CSV table of C-alpha atoms in Angstrom, one decimal:
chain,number,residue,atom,x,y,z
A,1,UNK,CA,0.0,0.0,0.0
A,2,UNK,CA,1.1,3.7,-0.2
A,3,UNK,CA,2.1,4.0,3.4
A,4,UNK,CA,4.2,0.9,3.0
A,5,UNK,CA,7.5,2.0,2.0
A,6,UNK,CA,10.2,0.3,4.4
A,7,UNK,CA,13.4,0.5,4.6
A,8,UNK,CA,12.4,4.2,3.9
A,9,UNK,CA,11.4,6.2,7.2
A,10,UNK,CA,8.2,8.8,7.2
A,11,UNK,CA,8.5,11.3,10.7
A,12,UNK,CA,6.0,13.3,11.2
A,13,UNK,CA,7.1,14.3,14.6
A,14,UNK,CA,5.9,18.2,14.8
A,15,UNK,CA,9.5,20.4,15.3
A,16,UNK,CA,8.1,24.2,15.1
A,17,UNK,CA,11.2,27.0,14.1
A,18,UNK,CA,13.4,25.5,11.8
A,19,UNK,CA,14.2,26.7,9.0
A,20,UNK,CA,15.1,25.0,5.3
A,21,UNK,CA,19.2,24.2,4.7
A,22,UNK,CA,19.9,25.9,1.0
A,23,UNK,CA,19.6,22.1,-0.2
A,24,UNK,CA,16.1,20.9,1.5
A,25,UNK,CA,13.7,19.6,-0.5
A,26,UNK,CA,10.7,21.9,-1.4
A,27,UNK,CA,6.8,21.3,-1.8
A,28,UNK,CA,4.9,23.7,-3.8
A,29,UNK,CA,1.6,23.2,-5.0
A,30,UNK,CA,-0.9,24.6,-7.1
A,31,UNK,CA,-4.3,23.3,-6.8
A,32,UNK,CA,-3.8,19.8,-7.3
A,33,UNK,CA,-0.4,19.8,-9.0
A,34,UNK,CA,2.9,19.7,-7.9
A,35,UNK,CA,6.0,21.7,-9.1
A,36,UNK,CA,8.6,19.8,-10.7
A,37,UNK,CA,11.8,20.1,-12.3
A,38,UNK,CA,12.1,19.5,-15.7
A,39,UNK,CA,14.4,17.0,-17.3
A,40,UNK,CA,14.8,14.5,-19.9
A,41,UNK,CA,12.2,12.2,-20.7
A,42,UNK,CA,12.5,8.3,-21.5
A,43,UNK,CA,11.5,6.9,-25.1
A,44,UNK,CA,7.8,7.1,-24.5
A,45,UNK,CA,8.4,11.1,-23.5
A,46,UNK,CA,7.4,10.5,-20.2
A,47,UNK,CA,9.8,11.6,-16.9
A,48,UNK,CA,10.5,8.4,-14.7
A,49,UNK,CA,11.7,10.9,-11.4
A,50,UNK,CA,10.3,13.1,-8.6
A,51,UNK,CA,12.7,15.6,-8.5
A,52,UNK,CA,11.0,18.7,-5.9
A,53,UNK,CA,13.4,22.5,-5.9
A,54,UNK,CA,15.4,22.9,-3.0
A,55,UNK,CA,15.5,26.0,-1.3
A,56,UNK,CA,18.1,27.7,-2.7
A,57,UNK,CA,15.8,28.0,-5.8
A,58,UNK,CA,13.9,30.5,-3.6
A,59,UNK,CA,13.8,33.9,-3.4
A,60,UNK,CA,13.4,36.0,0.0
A,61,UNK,CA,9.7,36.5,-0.8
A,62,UNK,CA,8.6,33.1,0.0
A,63,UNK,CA,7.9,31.5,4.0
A,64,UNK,CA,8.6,27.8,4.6
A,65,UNK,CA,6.9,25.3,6.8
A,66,UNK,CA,8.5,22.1,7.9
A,67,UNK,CA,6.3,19.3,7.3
A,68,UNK,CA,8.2,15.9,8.1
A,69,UNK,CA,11.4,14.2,7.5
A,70,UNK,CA,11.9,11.2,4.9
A,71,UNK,CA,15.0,9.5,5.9
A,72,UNK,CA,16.0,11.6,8.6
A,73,UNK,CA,16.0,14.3,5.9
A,74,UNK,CA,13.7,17.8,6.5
A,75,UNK,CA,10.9,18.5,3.8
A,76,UNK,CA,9.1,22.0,4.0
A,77,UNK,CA,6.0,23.3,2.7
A,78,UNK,CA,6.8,26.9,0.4
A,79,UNK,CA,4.0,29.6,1.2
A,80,UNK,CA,4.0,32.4,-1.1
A,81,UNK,CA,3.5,35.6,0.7
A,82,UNK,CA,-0.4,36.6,-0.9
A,83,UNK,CA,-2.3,39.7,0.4
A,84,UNK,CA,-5.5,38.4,1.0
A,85,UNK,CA,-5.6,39.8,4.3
A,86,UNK,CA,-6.2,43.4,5.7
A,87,UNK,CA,-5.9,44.8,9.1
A,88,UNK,CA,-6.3,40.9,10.4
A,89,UNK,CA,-9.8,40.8,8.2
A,90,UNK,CA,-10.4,38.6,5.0
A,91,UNK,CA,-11.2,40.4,2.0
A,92,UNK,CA,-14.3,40.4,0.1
A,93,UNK,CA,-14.3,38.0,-2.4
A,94,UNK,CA,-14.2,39.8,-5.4
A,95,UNK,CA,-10.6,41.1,-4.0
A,96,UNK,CA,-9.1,37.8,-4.5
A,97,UNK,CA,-7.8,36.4,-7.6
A,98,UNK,CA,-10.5,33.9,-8.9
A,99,UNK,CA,-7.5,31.8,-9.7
A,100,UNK,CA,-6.8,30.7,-6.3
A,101,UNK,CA,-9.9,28.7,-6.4
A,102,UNK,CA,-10.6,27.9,-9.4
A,103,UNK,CA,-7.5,27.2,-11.2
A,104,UNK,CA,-8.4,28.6,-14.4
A,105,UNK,CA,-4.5,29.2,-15.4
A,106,UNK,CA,-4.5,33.4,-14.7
A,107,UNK,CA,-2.8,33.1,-11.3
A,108,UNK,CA,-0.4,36.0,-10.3
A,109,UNK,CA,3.3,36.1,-9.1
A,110,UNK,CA,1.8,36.5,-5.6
A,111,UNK,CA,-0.8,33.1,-6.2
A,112,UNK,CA,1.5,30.7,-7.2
A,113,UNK,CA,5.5,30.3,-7.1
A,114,UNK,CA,6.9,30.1,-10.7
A,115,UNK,CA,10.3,28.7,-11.0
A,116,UNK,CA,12.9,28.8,-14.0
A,117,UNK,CA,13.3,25.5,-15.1
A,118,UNK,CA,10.3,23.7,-13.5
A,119,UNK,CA,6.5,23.1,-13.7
A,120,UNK,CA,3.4,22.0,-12.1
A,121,UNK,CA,1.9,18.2,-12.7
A,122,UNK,CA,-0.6,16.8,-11.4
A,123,UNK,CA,-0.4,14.5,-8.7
A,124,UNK,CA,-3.2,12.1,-10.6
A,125,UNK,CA,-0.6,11.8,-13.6
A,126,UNK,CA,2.5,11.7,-12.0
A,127,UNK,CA,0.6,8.3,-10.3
A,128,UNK,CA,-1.1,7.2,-13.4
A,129,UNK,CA,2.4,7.3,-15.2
A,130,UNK,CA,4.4,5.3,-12.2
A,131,UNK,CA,6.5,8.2,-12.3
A,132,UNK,CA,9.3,8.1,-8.9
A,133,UNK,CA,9.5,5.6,-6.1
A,134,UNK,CA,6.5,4.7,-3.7
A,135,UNK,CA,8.2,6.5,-0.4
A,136,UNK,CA,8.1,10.0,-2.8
A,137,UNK,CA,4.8,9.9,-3.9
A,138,UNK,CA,3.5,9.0,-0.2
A,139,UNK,CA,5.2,12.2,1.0
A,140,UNK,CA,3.9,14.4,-1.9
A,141,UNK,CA,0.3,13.3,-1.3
A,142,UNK,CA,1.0,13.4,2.7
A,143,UNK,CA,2.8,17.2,1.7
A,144,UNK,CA,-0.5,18.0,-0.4
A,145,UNK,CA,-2.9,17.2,2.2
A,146,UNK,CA,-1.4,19.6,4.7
A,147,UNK,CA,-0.4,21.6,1.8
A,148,UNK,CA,-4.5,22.3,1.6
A,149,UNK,CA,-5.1,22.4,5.4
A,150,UNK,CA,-2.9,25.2,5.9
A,151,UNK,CA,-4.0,27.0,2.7
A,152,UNK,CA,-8.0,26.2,3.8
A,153,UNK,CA,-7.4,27.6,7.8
A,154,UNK,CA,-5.5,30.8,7.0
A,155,UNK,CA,-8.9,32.2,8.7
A,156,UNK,CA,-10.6,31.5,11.8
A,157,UNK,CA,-14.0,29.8,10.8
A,158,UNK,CA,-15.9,31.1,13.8
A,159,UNK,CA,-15.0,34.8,14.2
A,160,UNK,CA,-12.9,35.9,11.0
A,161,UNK,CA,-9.7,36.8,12.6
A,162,UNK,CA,-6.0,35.4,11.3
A,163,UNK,CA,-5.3,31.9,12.5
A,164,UNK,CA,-1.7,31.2,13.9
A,165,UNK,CA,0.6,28.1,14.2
A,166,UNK,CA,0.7,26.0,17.3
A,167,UNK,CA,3.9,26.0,19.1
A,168,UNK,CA,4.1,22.8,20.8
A,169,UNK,CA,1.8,20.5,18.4
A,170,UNK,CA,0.3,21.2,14.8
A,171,UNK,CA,-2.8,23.3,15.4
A,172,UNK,CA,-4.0,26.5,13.6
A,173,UNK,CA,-4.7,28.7,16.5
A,174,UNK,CA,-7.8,31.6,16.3
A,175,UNK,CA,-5.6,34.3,19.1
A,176,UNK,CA,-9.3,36.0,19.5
A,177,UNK,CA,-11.7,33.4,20.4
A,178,UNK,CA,-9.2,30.9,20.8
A,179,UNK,CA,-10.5,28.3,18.4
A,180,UNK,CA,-8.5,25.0,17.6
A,181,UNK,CA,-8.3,23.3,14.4
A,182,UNK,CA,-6.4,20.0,13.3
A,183,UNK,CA,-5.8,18.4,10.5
A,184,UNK,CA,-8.2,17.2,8.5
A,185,UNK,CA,-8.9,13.3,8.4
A,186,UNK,CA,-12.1,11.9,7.5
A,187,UNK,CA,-12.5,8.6,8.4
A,188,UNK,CA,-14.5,5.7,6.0
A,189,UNK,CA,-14.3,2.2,5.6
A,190,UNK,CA,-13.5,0.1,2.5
A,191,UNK,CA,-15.9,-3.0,2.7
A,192,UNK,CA,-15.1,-6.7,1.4
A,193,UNK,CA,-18.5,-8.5,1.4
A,194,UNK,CA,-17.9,-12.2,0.6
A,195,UNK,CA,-20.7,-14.7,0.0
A,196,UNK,CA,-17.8,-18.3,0.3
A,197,UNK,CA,-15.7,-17.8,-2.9
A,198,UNK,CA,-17.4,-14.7,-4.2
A,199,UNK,CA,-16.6,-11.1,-3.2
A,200,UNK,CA,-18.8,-8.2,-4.1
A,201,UNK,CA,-17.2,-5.4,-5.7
A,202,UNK,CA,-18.3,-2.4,-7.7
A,203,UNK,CA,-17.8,0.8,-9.7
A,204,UNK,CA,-18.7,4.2,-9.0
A,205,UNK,CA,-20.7,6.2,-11.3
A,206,UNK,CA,-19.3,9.4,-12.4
A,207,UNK,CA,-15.8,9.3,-11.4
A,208,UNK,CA,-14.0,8.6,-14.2
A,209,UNK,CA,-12.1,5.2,-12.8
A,210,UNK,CA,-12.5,2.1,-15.4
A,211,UNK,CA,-11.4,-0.7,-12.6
A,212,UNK,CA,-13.4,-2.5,-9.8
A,213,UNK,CA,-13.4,-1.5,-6.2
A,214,UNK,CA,-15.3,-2.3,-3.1
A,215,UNK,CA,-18.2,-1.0,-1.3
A,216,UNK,CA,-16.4,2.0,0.9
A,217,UNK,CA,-18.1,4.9,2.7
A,218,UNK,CA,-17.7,8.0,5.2
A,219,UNK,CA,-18.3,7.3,9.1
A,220,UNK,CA,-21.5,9.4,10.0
A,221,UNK,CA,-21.8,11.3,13.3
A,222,UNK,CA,-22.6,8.9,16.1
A,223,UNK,CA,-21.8,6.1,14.5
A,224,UNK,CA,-19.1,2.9,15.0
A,225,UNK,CA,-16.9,1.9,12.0
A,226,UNK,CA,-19.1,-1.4,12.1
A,227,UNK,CA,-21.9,0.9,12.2
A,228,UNK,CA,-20.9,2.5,9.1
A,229,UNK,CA,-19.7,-1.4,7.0
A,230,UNK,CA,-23.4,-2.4,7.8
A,231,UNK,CA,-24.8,1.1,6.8
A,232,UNK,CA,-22.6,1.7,3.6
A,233,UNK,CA,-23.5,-2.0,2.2
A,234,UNK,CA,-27.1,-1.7,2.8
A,235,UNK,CA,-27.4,1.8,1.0
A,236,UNK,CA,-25.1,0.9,-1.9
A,237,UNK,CA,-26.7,-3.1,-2.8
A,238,UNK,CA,-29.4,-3.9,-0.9
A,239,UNK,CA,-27.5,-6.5,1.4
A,240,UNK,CA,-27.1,-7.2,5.0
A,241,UNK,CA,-23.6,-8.6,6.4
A,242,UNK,CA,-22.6,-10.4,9.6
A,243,UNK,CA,-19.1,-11.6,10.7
A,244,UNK,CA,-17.5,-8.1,10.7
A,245,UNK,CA,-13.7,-7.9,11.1
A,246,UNK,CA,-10.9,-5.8,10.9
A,247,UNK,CA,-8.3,-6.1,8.4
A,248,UNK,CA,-6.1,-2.9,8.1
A,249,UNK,CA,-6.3,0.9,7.7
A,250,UNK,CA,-4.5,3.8,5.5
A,251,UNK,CA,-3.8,7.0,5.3
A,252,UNK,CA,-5.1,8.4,1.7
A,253,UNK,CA,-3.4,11.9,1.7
A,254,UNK,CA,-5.2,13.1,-1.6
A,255,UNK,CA,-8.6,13.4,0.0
A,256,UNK,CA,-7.6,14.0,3.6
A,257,UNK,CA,-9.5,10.1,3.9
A,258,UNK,CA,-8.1,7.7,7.2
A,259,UNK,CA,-9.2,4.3,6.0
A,260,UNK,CA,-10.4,1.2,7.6
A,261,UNK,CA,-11.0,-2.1,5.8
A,262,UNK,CA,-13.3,-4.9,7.0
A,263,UNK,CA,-14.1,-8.2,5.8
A,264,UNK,CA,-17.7,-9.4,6.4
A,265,UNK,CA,-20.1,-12.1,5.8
A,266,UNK,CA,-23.2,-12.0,3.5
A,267,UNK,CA,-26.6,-12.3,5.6
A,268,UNK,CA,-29.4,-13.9,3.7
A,269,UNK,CA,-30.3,-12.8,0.2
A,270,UNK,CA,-27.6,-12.1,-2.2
A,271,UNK,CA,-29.8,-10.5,-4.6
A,272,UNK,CA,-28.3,-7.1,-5.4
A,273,UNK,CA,-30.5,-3.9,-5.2
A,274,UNK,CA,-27.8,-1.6,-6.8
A,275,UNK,CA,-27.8,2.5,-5.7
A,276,UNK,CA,-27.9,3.5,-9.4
A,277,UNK,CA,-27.0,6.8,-8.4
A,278,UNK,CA,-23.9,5.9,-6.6
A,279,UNK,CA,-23.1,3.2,-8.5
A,280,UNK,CA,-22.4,2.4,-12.2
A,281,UNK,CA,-22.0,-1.6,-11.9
A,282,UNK,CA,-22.6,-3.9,-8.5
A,283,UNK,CA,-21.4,-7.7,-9.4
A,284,UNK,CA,-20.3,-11.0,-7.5
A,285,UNK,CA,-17.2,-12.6,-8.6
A,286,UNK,CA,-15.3,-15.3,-8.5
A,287,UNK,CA,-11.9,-15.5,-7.1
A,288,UNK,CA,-10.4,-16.4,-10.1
A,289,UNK,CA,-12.0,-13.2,-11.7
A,290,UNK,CA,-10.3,-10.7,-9.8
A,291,UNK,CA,-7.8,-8.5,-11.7
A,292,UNK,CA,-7.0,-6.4,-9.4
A,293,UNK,CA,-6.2,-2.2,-10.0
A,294,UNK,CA,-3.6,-1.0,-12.1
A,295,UNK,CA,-1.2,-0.2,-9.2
A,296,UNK,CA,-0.6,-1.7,-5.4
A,297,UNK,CA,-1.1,1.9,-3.5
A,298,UNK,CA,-4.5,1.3,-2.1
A,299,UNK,CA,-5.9,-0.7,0.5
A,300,UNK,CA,-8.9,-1.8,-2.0
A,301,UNK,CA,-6.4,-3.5,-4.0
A,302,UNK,CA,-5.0,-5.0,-1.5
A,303,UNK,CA,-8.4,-6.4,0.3
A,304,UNK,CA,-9.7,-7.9,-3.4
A,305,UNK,CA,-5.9,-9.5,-4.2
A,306,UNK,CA,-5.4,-11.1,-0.7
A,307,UNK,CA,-9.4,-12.4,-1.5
A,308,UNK,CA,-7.9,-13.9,-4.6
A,309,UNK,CA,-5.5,-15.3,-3.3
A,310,UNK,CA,-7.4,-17.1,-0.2
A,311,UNK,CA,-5.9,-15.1,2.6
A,312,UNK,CA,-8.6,-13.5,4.1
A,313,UNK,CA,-8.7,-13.3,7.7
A,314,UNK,CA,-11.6,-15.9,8.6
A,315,UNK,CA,-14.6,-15.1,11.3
A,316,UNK,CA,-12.6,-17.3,13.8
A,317,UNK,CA,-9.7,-14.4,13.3
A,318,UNK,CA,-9.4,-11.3,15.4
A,319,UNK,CA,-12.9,-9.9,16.9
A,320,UNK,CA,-15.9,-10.2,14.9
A,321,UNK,CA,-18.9,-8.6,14.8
């Protein structure tokens, strides 16, 4: 999965006050697309390698935020210096450059950093094409979804004012009302329904991804994550489950998701009653029918290979539900 990338180390101890060595590598986003230097490319004209700036391709008008270390080495977050801000007060709207929101390729000097010799890609492609090692693209998607919590909590939600960095843990701080906020993780489960040698999966409608997946869902207020596998089946096909159990979780940086995947036990009928609006296909299959995804990042692909392969964690495994 993405998160597994031994020998390599991730840290994301929070260290507040340091500041980038001339050769530290640098995250810089726009929208959903990272800047990248850029090099030669292999026969099919695609680059094979993440290669990020450092900071000595900086000028002094840009801040820098440490994010984490990747084998002991520091990796900061560049913050172009925009005034969207006004005596501590956010601006109207039409102030600010649409760009910033909507991506729409007009962006400013003071929107998005613009360096000599690199460009923005988008994080989708860069995984599409297989482009770097695992351990890099875990840390760009990881630097992306801070990336957006800092950009998103520049303001206090509750009164207006400017937020401001924790010092002892990583917080945006309102220094008027006081007001807290962390990062945001959304928790959701990825569901493996099995009925013996068949596993349920799906396809979502309207997202643009060709390949299989499983039932999956956000955790609702007042709800358990077994709460949620038995909610999330029913809603999406019409089935009822028993035999819950846990298998694994992930982190999934590029939509701020934390993970958790169950296996459970079909309950009765295995007639599918398909949420058309959710879902473009709804199917039981065979192990022996199970492709798999075109790459091993997720926890989805993971769940329907070690299916396949007959290494599910049985009901007499672990605690079930």
């Amino acid at each position: 999965m993405i998160q597994d990338i031994a020998p390599h180390r991730f840290d994301n101890t929070f260290i507040q006050g340091t500041s980038p060595a001339p050769d530290s590598p640098i995250y810089c986003f726009k929208e959903d697309k990272l800047l990248l230097a850029q090099e030669a490319v292999d026969g099919e004209g695609t680059s094979r390698r993440i290669l990020l700036p450092r900071r000595r391709d900086f000028g002094p008008e840009t801040d820098f935020i440490r994010l984490f270390s990747l084998d002991g080495l520091d990796h900061y977050l560049a913050c172009p210096r925009r005034r969207l801000y006004e005596d501590d007060r956010i601006l109207p709207e039409t102030q600010i450059d649409q760009d910033i929101m909507t991506d729409g390729g007009k962006g400013t000097q003071d929107d998005f950093l613009h360096l000599d010799g690199y460009h923005y890609e988008r994080l989708h492609r860069i995984r599409a094409e297989g482009r770097g090692e695992k351990h890099q693209y875990f840390a760009a998607v990881t630097a992306y979804q801070l990336a957006r919590w800092y950009d998103h909590n520049r303001f206090c939600g509750h009164c207006g004012s400017r937020m401001e960095m924790g010092s002892r843990e990583r917080v945006m701080i309102c220094p008027n009302c006081g007001n807290p906020v962390y990062p945001k993780i959304m928790p959701a489960v990825i569901v493996a329904v099995t009925n013996g040698d068949r596993i349920l999966m799906t396809k979502y409608r309207n997202r643009g991804i060709g390949y299989y997946a499983l039932v999956a869902g956000f955790v609702e207020i007042g709800e358990t994550f077994e709460d949620t596998v038995r909610r999330e089946v029913m809603e999406e096909t019409g089935l009822t489950v028993k035999n819950i159990r846990y298998y694994k979780s992930q982190p999934w940086g590029i939509a701020d998701d934390l993970l958790a995947g169950f296996y459970c036990d079909l309950d009765g009928d295995d007639a599918i009653r398909m949420d058309e609006e959710e879902l473009s296909e709804a199917a039981w299959f065979e192990r022996g029918q199970i492709e798999g995804q075109p790459d091993h990042l997720s926890l989805t692909n993971e769940m329907m290979l070690t299916f396949r392969d007959g290494r599910e964690p049985s009901g007499g495994e672990g605690r079930g539900f």
